[in-house]
Coordinates of C-alpha atoms in Angstrom, one line a residue:
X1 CA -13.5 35.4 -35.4
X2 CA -12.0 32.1 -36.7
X3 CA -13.3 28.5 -35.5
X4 CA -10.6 27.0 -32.7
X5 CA -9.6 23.7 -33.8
X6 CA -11.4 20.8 -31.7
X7 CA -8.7 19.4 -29.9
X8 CA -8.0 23.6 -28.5
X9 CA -11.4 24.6 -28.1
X10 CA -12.7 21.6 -25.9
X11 CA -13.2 22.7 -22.1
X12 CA -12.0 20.5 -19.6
X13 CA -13.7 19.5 -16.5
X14 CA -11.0 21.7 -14.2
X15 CA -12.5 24.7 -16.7
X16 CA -15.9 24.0 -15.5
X17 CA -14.6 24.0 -11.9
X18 CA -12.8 27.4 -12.0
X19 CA -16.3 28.6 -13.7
X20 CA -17.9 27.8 -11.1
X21 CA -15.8 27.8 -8.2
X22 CA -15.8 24.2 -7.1
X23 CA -13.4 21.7 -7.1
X24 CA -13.4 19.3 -10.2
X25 CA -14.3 16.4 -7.7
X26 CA -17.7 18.5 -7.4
X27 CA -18.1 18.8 -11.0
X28 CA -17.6 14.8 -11.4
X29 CA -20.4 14.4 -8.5
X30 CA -22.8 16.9 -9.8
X31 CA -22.5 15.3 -13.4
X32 CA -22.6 11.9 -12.1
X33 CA -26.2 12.8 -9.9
X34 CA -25.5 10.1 -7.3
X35 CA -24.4 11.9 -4.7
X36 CA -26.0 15.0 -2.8
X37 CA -24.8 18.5 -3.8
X38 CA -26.1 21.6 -2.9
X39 CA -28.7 23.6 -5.2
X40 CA -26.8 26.2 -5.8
X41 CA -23.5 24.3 -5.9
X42 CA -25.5 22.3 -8.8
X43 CA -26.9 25.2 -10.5
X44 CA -23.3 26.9 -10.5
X45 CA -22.0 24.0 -12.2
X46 CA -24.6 23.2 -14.5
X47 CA -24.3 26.8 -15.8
X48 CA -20.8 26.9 -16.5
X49 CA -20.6 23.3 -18.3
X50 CA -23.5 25.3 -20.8
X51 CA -21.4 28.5 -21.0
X52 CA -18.6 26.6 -22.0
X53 CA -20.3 23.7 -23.9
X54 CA -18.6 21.0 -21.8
X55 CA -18.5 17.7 -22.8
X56 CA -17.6 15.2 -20.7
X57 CA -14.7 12.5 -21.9
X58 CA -16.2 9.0 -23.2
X59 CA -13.3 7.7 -21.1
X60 CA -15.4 9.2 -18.3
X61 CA -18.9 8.0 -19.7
X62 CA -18.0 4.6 -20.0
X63 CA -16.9 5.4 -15.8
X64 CA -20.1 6.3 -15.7
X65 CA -21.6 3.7 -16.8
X66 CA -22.5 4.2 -20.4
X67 CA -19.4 1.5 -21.4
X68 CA -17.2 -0.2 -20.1
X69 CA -17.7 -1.4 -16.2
X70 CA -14.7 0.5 -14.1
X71 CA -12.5 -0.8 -11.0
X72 CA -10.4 1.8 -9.2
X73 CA -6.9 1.1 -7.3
X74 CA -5.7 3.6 -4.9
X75 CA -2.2 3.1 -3.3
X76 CA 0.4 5.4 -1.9
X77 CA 3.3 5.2 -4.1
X78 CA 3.1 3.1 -7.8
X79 CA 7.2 3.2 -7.5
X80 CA 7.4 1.0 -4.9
X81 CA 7.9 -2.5 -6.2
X82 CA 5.3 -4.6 -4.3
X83 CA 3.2 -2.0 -4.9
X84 CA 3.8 -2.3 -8.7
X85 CA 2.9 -6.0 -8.0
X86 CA 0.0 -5.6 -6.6
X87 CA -1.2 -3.2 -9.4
X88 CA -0.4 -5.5 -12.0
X89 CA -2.7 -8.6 -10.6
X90 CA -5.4 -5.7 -10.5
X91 CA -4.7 -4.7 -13.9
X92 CA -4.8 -8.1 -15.1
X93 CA -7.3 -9.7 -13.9
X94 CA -10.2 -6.6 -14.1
X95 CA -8.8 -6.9 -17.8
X96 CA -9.3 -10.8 -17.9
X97 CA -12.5 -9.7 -16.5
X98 CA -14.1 -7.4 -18.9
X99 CA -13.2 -4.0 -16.6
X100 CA -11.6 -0.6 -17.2
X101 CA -9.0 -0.2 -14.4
X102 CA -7.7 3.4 -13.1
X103 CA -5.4 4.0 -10.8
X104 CA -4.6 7.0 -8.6
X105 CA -1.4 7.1 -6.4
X106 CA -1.7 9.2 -3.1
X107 CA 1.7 9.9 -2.3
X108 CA 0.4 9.6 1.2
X109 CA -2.3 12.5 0.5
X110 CA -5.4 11.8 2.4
X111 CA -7.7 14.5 0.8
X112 CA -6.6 13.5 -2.4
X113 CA -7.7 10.0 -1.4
X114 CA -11.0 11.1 -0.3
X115 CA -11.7 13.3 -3.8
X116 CA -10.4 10.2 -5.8
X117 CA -12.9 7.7 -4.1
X118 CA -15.8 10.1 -3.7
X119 CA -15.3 10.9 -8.2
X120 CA -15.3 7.3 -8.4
X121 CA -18.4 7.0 -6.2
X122 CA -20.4 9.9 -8.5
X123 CA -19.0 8.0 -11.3
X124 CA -20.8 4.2 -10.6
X125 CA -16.6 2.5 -10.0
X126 CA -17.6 -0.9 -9.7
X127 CA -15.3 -1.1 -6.6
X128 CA -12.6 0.8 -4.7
X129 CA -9.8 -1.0 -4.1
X130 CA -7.6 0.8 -1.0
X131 CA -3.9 -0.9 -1.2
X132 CA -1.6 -1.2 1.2
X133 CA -1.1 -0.5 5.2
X134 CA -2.2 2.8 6.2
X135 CA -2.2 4.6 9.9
X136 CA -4.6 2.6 12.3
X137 CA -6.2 5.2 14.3
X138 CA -9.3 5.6 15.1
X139 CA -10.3 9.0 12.7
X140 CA -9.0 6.1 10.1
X141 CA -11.6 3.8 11.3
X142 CA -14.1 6.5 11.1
X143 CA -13.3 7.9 7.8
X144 CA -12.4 4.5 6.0
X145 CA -16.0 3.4 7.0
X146 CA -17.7 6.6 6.0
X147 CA -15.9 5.6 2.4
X148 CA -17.9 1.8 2.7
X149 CA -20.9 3.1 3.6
X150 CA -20.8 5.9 0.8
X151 CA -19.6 3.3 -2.1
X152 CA -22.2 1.3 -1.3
X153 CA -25.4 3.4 -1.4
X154 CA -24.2 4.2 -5.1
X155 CA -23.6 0.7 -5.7
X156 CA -19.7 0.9 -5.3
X157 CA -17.9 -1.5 -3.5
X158 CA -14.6 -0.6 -0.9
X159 CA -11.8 -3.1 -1.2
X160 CA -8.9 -3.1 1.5
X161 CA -6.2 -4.6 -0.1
X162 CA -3.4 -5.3 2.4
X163 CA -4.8 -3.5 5.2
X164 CA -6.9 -5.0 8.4
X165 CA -10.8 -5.1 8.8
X166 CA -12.9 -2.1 9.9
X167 CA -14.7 -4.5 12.2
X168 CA -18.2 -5.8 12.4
X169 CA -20.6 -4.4 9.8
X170 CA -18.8 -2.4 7.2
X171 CA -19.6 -3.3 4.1
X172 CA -16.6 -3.8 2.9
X173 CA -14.0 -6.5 1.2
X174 CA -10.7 -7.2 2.9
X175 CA -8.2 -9.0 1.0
X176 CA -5.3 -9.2 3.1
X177 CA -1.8 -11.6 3.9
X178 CA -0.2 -13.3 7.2
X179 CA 1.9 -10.1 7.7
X180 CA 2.9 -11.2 11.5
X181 CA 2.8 -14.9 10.5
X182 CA 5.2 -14.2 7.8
X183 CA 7.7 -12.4 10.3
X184 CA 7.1 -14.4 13.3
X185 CA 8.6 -17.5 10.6
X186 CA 11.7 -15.5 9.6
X187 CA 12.8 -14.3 13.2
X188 CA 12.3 -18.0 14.3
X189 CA 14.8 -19.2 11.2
X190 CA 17.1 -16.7 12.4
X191 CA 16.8 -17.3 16.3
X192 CA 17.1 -21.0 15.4
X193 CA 20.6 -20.2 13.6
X194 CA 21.8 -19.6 17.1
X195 CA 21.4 -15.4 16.7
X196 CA 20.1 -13.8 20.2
X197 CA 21.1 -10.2 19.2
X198 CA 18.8 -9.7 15.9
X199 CA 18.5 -5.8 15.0
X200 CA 15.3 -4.9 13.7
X201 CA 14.9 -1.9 10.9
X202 CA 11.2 -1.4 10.7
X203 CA 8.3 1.1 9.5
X204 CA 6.8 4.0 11.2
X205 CA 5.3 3.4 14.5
X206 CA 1.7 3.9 13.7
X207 CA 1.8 2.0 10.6
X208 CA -0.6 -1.6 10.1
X209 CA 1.9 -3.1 8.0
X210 CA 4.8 -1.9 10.3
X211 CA 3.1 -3.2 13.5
X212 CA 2.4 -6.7 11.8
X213 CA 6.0 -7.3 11.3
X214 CA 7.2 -5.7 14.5
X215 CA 4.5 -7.6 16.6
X216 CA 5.9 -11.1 14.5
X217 CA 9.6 -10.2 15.7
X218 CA 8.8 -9.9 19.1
X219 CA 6.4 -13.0 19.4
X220 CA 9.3 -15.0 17.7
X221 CA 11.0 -14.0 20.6
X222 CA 8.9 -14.5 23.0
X223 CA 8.0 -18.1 21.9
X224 CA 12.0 -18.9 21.5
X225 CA 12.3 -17.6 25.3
X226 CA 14.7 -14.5 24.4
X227 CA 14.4 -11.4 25.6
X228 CA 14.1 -8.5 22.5
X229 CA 16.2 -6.0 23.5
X230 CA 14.1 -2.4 22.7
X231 CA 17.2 -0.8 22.1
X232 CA 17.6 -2.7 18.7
X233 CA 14.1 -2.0 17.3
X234 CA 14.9 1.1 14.9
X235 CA 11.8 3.2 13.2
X236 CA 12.2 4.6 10.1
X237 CA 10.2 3.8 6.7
X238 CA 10.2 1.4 4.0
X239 CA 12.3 2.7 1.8
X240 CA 16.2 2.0 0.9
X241 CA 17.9 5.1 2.3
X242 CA 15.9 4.4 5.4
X243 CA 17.8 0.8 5.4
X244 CA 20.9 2.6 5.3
X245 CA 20.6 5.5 7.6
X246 CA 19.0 2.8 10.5
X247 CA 21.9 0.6 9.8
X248 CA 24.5 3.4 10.1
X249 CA 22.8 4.8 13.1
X250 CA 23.1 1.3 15.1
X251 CA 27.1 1.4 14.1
X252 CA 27.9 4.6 15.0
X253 CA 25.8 3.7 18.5
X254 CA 27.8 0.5 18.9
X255 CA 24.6 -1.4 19.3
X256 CA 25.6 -5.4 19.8
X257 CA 24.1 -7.2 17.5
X258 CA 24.6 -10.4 15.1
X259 CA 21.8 -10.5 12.5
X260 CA 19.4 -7.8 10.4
X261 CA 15.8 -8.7 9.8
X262 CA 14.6 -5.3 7.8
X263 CA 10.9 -4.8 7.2
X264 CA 11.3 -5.3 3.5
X265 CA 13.7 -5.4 0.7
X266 CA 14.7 -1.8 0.4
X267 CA 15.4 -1.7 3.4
X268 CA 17.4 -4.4 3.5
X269 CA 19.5 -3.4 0.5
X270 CA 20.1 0.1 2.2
X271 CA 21.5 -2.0 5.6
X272 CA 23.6 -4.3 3.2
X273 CA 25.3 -1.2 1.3
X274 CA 26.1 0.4 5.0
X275 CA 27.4 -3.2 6.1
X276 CA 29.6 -3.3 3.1
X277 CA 30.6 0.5 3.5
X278 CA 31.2 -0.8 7.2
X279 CA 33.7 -3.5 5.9
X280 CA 31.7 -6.4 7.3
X281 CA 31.1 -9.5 5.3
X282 CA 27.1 -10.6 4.9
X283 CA 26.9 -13.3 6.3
X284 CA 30.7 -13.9 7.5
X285 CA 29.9 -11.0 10.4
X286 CA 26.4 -10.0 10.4
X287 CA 23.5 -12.3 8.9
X288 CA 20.9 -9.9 6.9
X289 CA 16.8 -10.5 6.3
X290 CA 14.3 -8.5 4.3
X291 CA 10.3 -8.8 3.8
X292 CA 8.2 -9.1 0.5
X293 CA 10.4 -10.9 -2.2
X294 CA 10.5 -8.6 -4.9
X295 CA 12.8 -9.6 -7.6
X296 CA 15.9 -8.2 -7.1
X297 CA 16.1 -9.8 -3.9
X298 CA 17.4 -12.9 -5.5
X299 CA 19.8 -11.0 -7.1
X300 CA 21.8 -9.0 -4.5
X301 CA 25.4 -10.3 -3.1
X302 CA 24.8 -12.3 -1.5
X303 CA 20.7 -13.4 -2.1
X304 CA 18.6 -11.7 -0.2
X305 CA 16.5 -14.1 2.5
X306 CA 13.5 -13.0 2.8
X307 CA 9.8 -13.3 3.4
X308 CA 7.5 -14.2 0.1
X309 CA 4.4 -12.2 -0.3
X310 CA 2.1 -13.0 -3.2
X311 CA 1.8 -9.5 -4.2
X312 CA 0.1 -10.3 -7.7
X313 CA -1.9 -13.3 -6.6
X314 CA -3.4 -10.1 -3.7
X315 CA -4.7 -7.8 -6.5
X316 CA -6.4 -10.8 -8.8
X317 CA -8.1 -11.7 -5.5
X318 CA -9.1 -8.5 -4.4
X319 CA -10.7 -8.1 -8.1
X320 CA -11.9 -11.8 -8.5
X321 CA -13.5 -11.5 -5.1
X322 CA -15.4 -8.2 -5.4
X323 CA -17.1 -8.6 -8.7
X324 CA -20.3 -10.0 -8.5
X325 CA -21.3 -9.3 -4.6
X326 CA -23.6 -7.2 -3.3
X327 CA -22.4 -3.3 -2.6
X328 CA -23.9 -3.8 1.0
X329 CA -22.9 -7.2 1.8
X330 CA -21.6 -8.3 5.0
X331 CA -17.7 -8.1 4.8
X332 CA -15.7 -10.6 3.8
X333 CA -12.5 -11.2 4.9
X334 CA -9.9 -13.7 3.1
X335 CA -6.1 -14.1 4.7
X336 CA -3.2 -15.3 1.8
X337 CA -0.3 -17.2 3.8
X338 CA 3.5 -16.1 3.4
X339 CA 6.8 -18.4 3.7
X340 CA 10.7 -17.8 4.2
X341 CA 12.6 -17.6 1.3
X342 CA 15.8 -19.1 2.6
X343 CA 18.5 -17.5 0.5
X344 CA 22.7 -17.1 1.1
X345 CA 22.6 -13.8 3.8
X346 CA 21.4 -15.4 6.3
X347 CA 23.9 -17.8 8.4
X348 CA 25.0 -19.1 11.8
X349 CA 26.8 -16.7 14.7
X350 CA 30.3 -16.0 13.4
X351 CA 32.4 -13.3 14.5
X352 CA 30.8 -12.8 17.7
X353 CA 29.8 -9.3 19.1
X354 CA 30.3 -5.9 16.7
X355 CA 30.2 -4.2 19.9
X356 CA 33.6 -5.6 21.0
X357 CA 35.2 -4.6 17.7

């Protein structure tokens, strides 16, 4: 029988799991001998990484521990542009810093979330950093602060990046921004331009991030002494074709309204192609907001105003303020401000009611 070459004959960690019948997440936790696995589970595994002569990675030792110290950023979707932000500050400053950084997008996957933080656990992650708004419920709660507690008996560190505190106790790091602050300021800019019917495109229901802006629309409201009308508070999600299915739903419904505030960008460049497809002028007939900042906001017709996020400025935070603290430290919890980003789509009441047209 003639020698495989190295590169073909090398067994891969998902090898070792089909030998033995676990889940490559197992393997990684066996191997890394920090966190509790059955004997037999152990035994399986240790016999099939001798049968096929596994070796594991260096990219994996130096995870490990034997090299280089390891951050890990978990977040939902690396497409989305804050998101993509928010990575980069991470990358950049665990780089600045001396770390390896990996990242694992979810896609919204919450057993894939668990088997990515529990390998990085087995595998001494100096921190997990958890990105962006999530569900609040409370099997979150319990299973977010299962995560803290497990990190840091191995030493680890759980980072919520963009997301609220666990409450009292958990050892955890919270790096978050005025989310309700932010849109509380931009409703009041708009209310203040003399707009009493604002529409209101936001996030799914149960989502932290959603909420935030949704509660600082209504307090806006509220502290302006106008009434939010429910009927113009539409759900959807954070994406651009959300934008512009909400936006053509509140036509074809003849909802009255004057203004847009959208609960970020996409969505907000969605609602602006439906308005244009609608042949209404932004601002002329209907004034138009987003949320976050990203980029292209500045360069839509007309400019996008919007709400500025320090997306970047999140993730070097999050990675500045984790290394070098205790795995079971009290929490810390540190708050970024937002601002309106006054732009061109946002102007005084116009035309008057789209309702009557």
């Amino acid at each position: 029988m003639t020698r495989k070459s190295a590169d073909t004959a090398r067994s891969t960690i998902r090898d070792v799991a089909a030998r033995a019948g676990v889940s490559a997440s197992t393997v990684s936790r066996v191997l890394g001998g920090v966190y509790p696995v059955s004997a037999e589970t152990r035994t399986r595994v240790l016999r099939a990484v001798a049968e096929l002569d596994y070796v594991a990675d260096a990219r994996a030792k130096a995870v490990a521990g034997a090299g280089t110290p390891t951050l890990a950023f978990v977040l939902e979707d690396i497409t989305g542009p804050s998101f993509a932000h928010m990575a980069h500050g991470v990358e950049r400053e665990a780089h600045r810093l001396g770390h390896l950084c990996l990242v694992c997008s979810t896609e919204g996957d919450v057993r894939h979330e668990l088997d990515f933080v529990e390998t990085m656990r087995a595998q001494r992650a100096t921190a997990v950093i958890l990105v962006g708004g999530s569900a609040d419920t409370p099997e979150y709660r319990e299973r977010t602060r299962r995560m803290a507690d497990s990190l840091a008996s191995a030493g680890s560190r759980l980072v919520l990046c963009g997301r609220p505190p666990l409450g009292p106790g958990a050892p955890v790091t919270v790096v978050e921004y005025d989310n309700e602050g932010g849109a509380f300021a931009l409703v009041a800019h708009i209310l203040a331009q003399g707009h009493r019917r604002v529409l209101f495109l936001g996030g799914k229901p149960d989502h932290t991030t959603a909420l935030g802006r949704e509660r600082g629309y209504l307090q806006a409201h509220r502290a302006r002494g106008v009434e939010a009308d429910p009927a113009l508070i539409l759900h959807g999600d954070f994406t651009r074709d959300a934008g512009h299915r909400l936006l053509r739903r509140a036509l074809d419904l003849r909802l009255d309204f004057t203004a847009v505030v959208a609960a970020t960008d996409m969505v907000a460049a969605g609602a602006l192609t439906a308005l244009h497809e609608a042949g209404l002028d932004v601002p002329g007939d209907v004034s138009l907001a987003g949320y976050d900042d990203i980029p292209f906001a500045r360069d839509l017709h007309p400019a996008l105003t919007t709400v500025h996020v320090p997306h970047e400025e999140l993730g070097r935070l999050a990675v500045r303020t984790v290394l070098g603290r205790a795995p079971d430290a009290p929490g810390e919890h540190l708050l970024l401000g937002t601002h309106v980003v006054v732009r061109d789509s946002v102007a005084g009441v116009g035309g008057g009611s789209l309702a009557a047209r």
